[in-house]
PDB file of C-alpha atoms in Angstrom:
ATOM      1  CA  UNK A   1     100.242  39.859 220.404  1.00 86.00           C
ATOM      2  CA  UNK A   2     103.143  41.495 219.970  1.00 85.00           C
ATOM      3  CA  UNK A   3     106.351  39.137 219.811  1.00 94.00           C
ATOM      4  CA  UNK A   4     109.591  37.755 218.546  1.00 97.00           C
ATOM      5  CA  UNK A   5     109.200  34.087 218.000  1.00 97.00           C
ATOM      6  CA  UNK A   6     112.416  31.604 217.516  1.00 98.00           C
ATOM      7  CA  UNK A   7     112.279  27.896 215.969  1.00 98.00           C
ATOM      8  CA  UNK A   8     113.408  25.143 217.282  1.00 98.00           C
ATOM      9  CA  UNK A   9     113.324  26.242 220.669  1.00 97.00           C
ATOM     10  CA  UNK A  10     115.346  22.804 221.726  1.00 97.00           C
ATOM     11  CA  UNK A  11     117.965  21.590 219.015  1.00 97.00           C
ATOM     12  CA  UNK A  12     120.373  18.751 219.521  1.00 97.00           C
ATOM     13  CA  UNK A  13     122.564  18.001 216.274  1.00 97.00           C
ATOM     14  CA  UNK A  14     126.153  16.493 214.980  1.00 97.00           C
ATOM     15  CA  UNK A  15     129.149  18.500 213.958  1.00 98.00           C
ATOM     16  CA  UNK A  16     129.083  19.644 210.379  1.00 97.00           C
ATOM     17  CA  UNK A  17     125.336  19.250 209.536  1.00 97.00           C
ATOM     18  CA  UNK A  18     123.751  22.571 208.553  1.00 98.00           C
ATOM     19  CA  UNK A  19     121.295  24.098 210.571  1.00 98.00           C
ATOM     20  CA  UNK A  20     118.729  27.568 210.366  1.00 98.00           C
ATOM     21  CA  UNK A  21     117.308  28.880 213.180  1.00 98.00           C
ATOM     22  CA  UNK A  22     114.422  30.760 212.618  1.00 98.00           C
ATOM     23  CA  UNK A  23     113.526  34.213 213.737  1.00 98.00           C
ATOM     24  CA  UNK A  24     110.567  36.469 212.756  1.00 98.00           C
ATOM     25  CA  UNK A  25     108.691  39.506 214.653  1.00 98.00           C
ATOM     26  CA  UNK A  26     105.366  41.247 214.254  1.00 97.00           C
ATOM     27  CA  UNK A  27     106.654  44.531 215.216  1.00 96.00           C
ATOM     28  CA  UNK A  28     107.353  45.709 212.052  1.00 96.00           C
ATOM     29  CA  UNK A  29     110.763  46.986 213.737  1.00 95.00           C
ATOM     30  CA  UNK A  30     113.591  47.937 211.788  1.00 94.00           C
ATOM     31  CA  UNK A  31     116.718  46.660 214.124  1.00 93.00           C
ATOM     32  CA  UNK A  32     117.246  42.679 214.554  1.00 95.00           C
ATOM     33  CA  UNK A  33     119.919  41.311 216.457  1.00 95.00           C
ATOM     34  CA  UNK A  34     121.403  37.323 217.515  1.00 97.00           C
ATOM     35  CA  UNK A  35     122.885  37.126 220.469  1.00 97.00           C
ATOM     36  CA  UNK A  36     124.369  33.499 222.317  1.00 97.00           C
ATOM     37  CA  UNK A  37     124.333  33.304 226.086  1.00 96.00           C
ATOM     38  CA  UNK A  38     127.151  31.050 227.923  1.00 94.00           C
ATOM     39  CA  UNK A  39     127.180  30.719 232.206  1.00 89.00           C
ATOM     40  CA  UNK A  40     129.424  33.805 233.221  1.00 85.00           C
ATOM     41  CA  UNK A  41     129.771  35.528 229.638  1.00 88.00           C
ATOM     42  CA  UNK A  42     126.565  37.487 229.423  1.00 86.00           C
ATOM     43  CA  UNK A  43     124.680  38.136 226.002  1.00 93.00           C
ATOM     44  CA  UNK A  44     127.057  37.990 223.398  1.00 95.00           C
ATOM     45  CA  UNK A  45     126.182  39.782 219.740  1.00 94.00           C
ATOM     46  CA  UNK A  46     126.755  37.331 216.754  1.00 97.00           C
ATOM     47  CA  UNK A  47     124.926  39.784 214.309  1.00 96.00           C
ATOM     48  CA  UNK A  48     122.584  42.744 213.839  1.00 94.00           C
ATOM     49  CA  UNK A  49     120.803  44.264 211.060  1.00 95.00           C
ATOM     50  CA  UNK A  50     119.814  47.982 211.079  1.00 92.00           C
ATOM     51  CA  UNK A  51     117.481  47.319 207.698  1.00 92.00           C
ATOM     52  CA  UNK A  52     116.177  44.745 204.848  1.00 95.00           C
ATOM     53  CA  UNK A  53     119.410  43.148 203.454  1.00 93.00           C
ATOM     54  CA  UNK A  54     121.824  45.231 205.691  1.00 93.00           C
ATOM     55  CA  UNK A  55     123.674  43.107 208.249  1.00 95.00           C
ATOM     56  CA  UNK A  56     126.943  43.555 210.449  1.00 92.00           C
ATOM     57  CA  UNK A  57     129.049  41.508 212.452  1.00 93.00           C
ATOM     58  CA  UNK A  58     128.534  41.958 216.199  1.00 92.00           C
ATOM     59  CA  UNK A  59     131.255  40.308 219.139  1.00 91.00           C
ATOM     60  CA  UNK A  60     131.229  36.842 217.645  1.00 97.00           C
ATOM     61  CA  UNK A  61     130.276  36.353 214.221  1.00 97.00           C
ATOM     62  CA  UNK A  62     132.751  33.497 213.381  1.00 98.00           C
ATOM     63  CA  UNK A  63     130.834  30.349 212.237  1.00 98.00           C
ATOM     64  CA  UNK A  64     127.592  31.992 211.673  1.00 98.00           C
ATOM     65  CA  UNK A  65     125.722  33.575 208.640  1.00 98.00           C
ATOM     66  CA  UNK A  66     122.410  35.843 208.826  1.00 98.00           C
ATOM     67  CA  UNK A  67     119.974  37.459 206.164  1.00 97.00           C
ATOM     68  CA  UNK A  68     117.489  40.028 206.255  1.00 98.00           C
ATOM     69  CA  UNK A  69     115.134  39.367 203.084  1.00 97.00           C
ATOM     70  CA  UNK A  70     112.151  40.822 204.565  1.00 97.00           C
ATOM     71  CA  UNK A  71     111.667  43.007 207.352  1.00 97.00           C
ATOM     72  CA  UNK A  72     109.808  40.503 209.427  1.00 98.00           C
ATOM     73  CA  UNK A  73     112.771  37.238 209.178  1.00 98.00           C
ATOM     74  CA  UNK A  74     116.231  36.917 210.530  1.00 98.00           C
ATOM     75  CA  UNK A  75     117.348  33.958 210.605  1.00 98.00           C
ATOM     76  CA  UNK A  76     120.382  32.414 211.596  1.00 98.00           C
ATOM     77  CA  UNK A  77     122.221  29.672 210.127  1.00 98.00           C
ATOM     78  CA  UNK A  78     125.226  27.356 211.187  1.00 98.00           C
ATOM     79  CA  UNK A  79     126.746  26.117 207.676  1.00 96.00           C
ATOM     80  CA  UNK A  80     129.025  23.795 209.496  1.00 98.00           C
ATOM     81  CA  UNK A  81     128.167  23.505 213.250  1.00 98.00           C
ATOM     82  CA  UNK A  82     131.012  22.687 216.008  1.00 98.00           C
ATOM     83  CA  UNK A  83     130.882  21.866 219.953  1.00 98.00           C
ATOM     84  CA  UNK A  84     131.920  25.035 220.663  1.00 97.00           C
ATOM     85  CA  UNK A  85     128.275  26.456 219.110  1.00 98.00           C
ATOM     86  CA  UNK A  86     127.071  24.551 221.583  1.00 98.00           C
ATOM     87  CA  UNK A  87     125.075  27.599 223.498  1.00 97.00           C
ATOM     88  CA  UNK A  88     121.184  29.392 224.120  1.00 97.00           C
ATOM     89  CA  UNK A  89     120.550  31.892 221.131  1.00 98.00           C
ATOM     90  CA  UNK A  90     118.303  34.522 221.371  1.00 98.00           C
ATOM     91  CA  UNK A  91     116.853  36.961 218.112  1.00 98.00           C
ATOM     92  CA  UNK A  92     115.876  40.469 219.078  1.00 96.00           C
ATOM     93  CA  UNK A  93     114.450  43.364 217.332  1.00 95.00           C
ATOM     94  CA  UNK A  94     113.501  46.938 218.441  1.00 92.00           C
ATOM     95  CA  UNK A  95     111.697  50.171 217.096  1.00 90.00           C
ATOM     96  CA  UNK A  96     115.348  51.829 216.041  1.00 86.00           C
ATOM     97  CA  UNK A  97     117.213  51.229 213.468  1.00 80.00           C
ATOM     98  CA  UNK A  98     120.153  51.678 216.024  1.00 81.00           C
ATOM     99  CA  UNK A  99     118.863  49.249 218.397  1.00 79.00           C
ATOM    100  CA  UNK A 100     119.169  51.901 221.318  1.00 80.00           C
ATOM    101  CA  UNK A 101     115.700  51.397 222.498  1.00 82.00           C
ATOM    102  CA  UNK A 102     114.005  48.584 224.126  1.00 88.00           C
ATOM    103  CA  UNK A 103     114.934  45.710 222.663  1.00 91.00           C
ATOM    104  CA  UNK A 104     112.624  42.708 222.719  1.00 95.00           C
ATOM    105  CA  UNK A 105     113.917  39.136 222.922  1.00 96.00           C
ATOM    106  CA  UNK A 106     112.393  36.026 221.696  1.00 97.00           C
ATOM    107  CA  UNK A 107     111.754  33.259 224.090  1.00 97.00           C
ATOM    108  CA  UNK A 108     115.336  31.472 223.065  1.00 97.00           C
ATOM    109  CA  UNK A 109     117.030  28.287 221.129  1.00 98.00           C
ATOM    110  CA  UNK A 110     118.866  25.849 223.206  1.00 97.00           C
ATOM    111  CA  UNK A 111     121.572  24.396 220.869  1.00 98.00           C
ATOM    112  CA  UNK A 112     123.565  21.722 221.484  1.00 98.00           C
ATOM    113  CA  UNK A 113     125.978  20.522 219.019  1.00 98.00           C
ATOM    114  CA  UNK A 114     127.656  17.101 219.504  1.00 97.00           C
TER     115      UNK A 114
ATOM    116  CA  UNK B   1     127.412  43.775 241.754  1.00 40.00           C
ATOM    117  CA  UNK B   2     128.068  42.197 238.286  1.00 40.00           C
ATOM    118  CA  UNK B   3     130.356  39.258 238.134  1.00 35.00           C
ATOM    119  CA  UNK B   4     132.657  37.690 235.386  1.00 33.00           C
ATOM    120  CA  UNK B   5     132.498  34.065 237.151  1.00 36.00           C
ATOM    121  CA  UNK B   6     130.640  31.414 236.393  1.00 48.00           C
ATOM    122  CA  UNK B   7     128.520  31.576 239.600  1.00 63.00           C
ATOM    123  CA  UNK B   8     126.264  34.474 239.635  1.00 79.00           C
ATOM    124  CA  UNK B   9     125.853  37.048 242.776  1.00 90.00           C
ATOM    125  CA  UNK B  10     122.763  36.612 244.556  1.00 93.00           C
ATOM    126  CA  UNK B  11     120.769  39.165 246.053  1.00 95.00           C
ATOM    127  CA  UNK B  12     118.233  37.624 249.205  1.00 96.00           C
ATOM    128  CA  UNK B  13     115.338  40.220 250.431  1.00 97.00           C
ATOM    129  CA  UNK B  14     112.230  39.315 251.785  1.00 97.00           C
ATOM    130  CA  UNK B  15     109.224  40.457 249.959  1.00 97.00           C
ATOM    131  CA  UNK B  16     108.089  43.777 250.707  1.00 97.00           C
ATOM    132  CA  UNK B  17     111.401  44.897 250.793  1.00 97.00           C
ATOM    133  CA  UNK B  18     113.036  46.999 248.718  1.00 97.00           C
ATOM    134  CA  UNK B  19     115.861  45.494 246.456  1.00 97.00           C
ATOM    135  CA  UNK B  20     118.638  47.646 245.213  1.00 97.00           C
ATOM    136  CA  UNK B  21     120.873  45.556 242.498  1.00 96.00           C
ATOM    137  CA  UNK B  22     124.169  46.961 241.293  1.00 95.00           C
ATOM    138  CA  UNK B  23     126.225  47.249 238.136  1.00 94.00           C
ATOM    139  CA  UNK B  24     129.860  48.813 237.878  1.00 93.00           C
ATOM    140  CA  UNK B  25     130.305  49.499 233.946  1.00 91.00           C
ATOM    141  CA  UNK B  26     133.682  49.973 232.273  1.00 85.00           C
ATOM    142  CA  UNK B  27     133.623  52.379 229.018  1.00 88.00           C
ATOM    143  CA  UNK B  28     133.420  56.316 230.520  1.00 89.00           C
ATOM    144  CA  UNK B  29     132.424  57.057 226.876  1.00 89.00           C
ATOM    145  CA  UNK B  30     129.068  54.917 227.414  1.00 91.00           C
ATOM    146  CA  UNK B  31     126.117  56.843 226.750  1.00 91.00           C
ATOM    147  CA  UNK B  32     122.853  54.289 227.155  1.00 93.00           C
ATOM    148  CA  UNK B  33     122.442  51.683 229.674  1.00 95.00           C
ATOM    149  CA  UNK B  34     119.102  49.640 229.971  1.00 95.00           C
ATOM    150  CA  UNK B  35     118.362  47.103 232.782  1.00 96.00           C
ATOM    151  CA  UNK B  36     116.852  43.423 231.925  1.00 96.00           C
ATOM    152  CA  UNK B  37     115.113  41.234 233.823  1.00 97.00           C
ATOM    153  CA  UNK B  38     115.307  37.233 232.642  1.00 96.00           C
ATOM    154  CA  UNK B  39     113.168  34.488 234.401  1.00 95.00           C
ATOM    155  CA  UNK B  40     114.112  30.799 234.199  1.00 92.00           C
ATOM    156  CA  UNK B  41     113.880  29.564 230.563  1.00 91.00           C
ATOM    157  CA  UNK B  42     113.022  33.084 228.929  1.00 94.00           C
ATOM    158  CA  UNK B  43     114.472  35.574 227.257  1.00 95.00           C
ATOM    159  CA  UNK B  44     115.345  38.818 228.485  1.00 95.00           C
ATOM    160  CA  UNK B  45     112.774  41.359 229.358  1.00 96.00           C
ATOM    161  CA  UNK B  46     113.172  45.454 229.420  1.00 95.00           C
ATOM    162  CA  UNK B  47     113.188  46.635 232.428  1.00 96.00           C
ATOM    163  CA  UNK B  48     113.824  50.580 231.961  1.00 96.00           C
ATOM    164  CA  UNK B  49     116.240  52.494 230.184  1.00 95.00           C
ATOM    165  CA  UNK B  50     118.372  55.601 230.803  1.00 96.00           C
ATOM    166  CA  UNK B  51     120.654  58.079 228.864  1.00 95.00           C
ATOM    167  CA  UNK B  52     123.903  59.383 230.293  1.00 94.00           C
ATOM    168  CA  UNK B  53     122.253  62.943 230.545  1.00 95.00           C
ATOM    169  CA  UNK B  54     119.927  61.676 233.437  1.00 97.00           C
ATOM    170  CA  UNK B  55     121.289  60.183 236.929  1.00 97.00           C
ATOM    171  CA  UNK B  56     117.752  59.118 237.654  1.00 98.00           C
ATOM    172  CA  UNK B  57     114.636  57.858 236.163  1.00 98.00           C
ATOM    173  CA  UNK B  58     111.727  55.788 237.236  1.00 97.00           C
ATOM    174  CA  UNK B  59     109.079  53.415 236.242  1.00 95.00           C
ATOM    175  CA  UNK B  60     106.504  51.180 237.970  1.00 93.00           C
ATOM    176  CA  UNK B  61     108.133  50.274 241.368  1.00 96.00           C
ATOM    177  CA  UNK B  62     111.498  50.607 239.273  1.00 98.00           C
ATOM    178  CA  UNK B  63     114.110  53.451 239.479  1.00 98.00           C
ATOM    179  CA  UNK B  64     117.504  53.438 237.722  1.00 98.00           C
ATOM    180  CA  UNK B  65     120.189  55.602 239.194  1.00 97.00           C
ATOM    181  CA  UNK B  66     123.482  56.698 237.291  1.00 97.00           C
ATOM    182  CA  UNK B  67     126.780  57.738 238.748  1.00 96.00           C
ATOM    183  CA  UNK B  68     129.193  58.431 235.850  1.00 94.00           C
ATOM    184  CA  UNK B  69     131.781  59.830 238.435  1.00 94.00           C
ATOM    185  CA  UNK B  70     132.311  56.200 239.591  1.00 94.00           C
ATOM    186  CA  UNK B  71     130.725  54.427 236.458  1.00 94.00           C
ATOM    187  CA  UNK B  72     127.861  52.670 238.475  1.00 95.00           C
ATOM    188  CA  UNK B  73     124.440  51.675 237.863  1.00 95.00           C
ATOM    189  CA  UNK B  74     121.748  50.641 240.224  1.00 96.00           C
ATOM    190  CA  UNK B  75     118.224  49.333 239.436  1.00 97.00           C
ATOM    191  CA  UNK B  76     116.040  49.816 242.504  1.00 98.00           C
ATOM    192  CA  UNK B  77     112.996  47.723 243.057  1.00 98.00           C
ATOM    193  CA  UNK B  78     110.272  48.688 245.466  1.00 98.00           C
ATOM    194  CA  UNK B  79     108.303  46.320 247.568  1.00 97.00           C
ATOM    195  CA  UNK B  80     109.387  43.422 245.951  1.00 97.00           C
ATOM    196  CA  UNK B  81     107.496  40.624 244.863  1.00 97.00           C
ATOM    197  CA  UNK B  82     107.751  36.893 244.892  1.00 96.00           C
ATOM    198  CA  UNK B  83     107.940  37.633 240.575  1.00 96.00           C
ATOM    199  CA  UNK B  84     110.816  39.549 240.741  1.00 97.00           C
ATOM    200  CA  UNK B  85     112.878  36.424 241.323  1.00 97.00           C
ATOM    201  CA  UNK B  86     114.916  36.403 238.216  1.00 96.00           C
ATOM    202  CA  UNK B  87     118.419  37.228 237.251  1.00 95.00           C
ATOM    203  CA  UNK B  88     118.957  41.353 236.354  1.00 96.00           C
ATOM    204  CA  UNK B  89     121.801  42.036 234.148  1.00 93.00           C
ATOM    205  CA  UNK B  90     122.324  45.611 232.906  1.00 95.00           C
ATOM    206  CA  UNK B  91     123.745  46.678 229.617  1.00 93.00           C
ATOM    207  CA  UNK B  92     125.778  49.845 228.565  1.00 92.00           C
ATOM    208  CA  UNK B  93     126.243  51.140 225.177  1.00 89.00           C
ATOM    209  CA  UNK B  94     129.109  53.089 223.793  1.00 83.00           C
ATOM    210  CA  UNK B  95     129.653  55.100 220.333  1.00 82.00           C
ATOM    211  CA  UNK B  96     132.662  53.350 218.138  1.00 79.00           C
ATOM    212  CA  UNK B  97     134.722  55.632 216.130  1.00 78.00           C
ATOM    213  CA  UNK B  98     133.386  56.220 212.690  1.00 72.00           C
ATOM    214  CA  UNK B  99     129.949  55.586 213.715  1.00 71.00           C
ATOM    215  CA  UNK B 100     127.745  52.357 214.932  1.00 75.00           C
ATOM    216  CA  UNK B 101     127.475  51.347 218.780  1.00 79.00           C
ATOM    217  CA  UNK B 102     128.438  48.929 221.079  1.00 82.00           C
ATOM    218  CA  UNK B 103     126.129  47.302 222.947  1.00 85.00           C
ATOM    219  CA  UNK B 104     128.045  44.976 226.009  1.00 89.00           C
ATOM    220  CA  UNK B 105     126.196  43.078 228.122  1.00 91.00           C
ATOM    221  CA  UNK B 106     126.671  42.557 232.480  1.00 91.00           C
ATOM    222  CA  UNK B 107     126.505  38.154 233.475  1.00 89.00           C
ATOM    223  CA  UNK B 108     124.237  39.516 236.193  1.00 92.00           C
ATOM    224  CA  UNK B 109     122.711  38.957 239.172  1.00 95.00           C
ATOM    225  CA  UNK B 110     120.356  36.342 240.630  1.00 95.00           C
ATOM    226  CA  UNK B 111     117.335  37.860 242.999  1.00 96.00           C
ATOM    227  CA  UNK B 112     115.319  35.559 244.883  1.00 96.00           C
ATOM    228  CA  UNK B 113     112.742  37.100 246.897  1.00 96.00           C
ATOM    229  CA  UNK B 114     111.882  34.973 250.253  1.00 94.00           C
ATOM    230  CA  UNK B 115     108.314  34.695 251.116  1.00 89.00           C
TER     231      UNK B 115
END
């Protein structure tokens, strides 16, 4: 089956303590993308990557890091996590490099940071 | 219509009823907008997709309408179903200057379909 899958899917953890999220799709698709999601602020873009080991800052890239190793993996990782993180993450990839297709979403990451 | 609160519009139709579900979008220069549909703890699903060079296109019991006069977006959904309940948030991309895009995301709206 075709899908983007996230890990944890439920993660409750202190300030400062270093986390990865996980990330991987089966869709051999080129374009990979984090957003968070906070009530009345829509999806928000942390980071995108077009390609293996090319990433760009989207909307809100402060406090987060990505890499794209293989094609397949994009994880996302909070070196030093704050309240403010505290959010529901969602990877996505799609077909084009550009992202300007459909854009599939993994099933999402409920972080709370405390 | 799309809303920058924290409480999101709601749309009430009765199944078997035709829902219409609106988006204003702000950027003139936007060239791609796509309509998602996102059920209670899941991510967002593709709906359908349009380019600025089209003021309509349809799918399965879905049509998308563009007017770029007034910078509006409508996703129309015929005879609707008690699984169409979900919030529908539409999304409109842009070209930046130098190259890339700009992807910006609607808070949505809520549709519950009454039985």
């Amino acid at each position: 089956e075709a899908q983007v899958t996230q890990n944890p899917r439920y993660l409750i953890t202190v300030t400062g303590k270093k986390l990865t999220v996980t990330c991987s799709q089966n869709m051999n698709h080129e374009y990979m993308s984090w957003y968070r999601q906070d009530p009345g602020l829509g999806l928000r873009q942390i980071y995108y990557s077009m390609n293996v080991e090319v990433t760009d800052k989207g909307d809100v890239p402060e406090g987060y890091k990505v890499s794209r190793k293989e094609k397949r993996n994009f994880p996302l990782i909070l070196e030093s996590p704050s309240p403010n993180q505290t959010s529901l993450y969602f990877c996505a990839s799609s077909l084009s490099p550009t992202g300007l297709d459909e854009q599939y979403f993994g099933p999402g990451t409920r972080l709370t940071v405390t | 219509g799309e809303s920058v609160g924290l409480h999101l519009p709601t749309l009430s139709v009765q199944e078997g009823d035709n829902s219409i579900i609106n988006c204003a979008y702000s950027n003139s220069a936007s060239d791609y907008f796509i309509w998602y549909k996102q059920e209670s703890g899941k991510g967002p699903q593709f709906i359908i997709d349009i380019r600025s060079n089209m003021d309509k296109r349809q799918g399965q019991r879905v049509t998308v309408l563009l007017n770029k006069t007034v910078k509006h977006l409508s996703l129309q959904i015929a005879a609707t179903q008690p699984g169409d309940s979900a919030v529908y948030f539409c999304a409109e991309n842009h070209p930046l200057t130098g190259g890339g895009n700009k992807l910006t995301f609607g808070t949505g709206t809520q549709l519950k379909v009454e039985l």
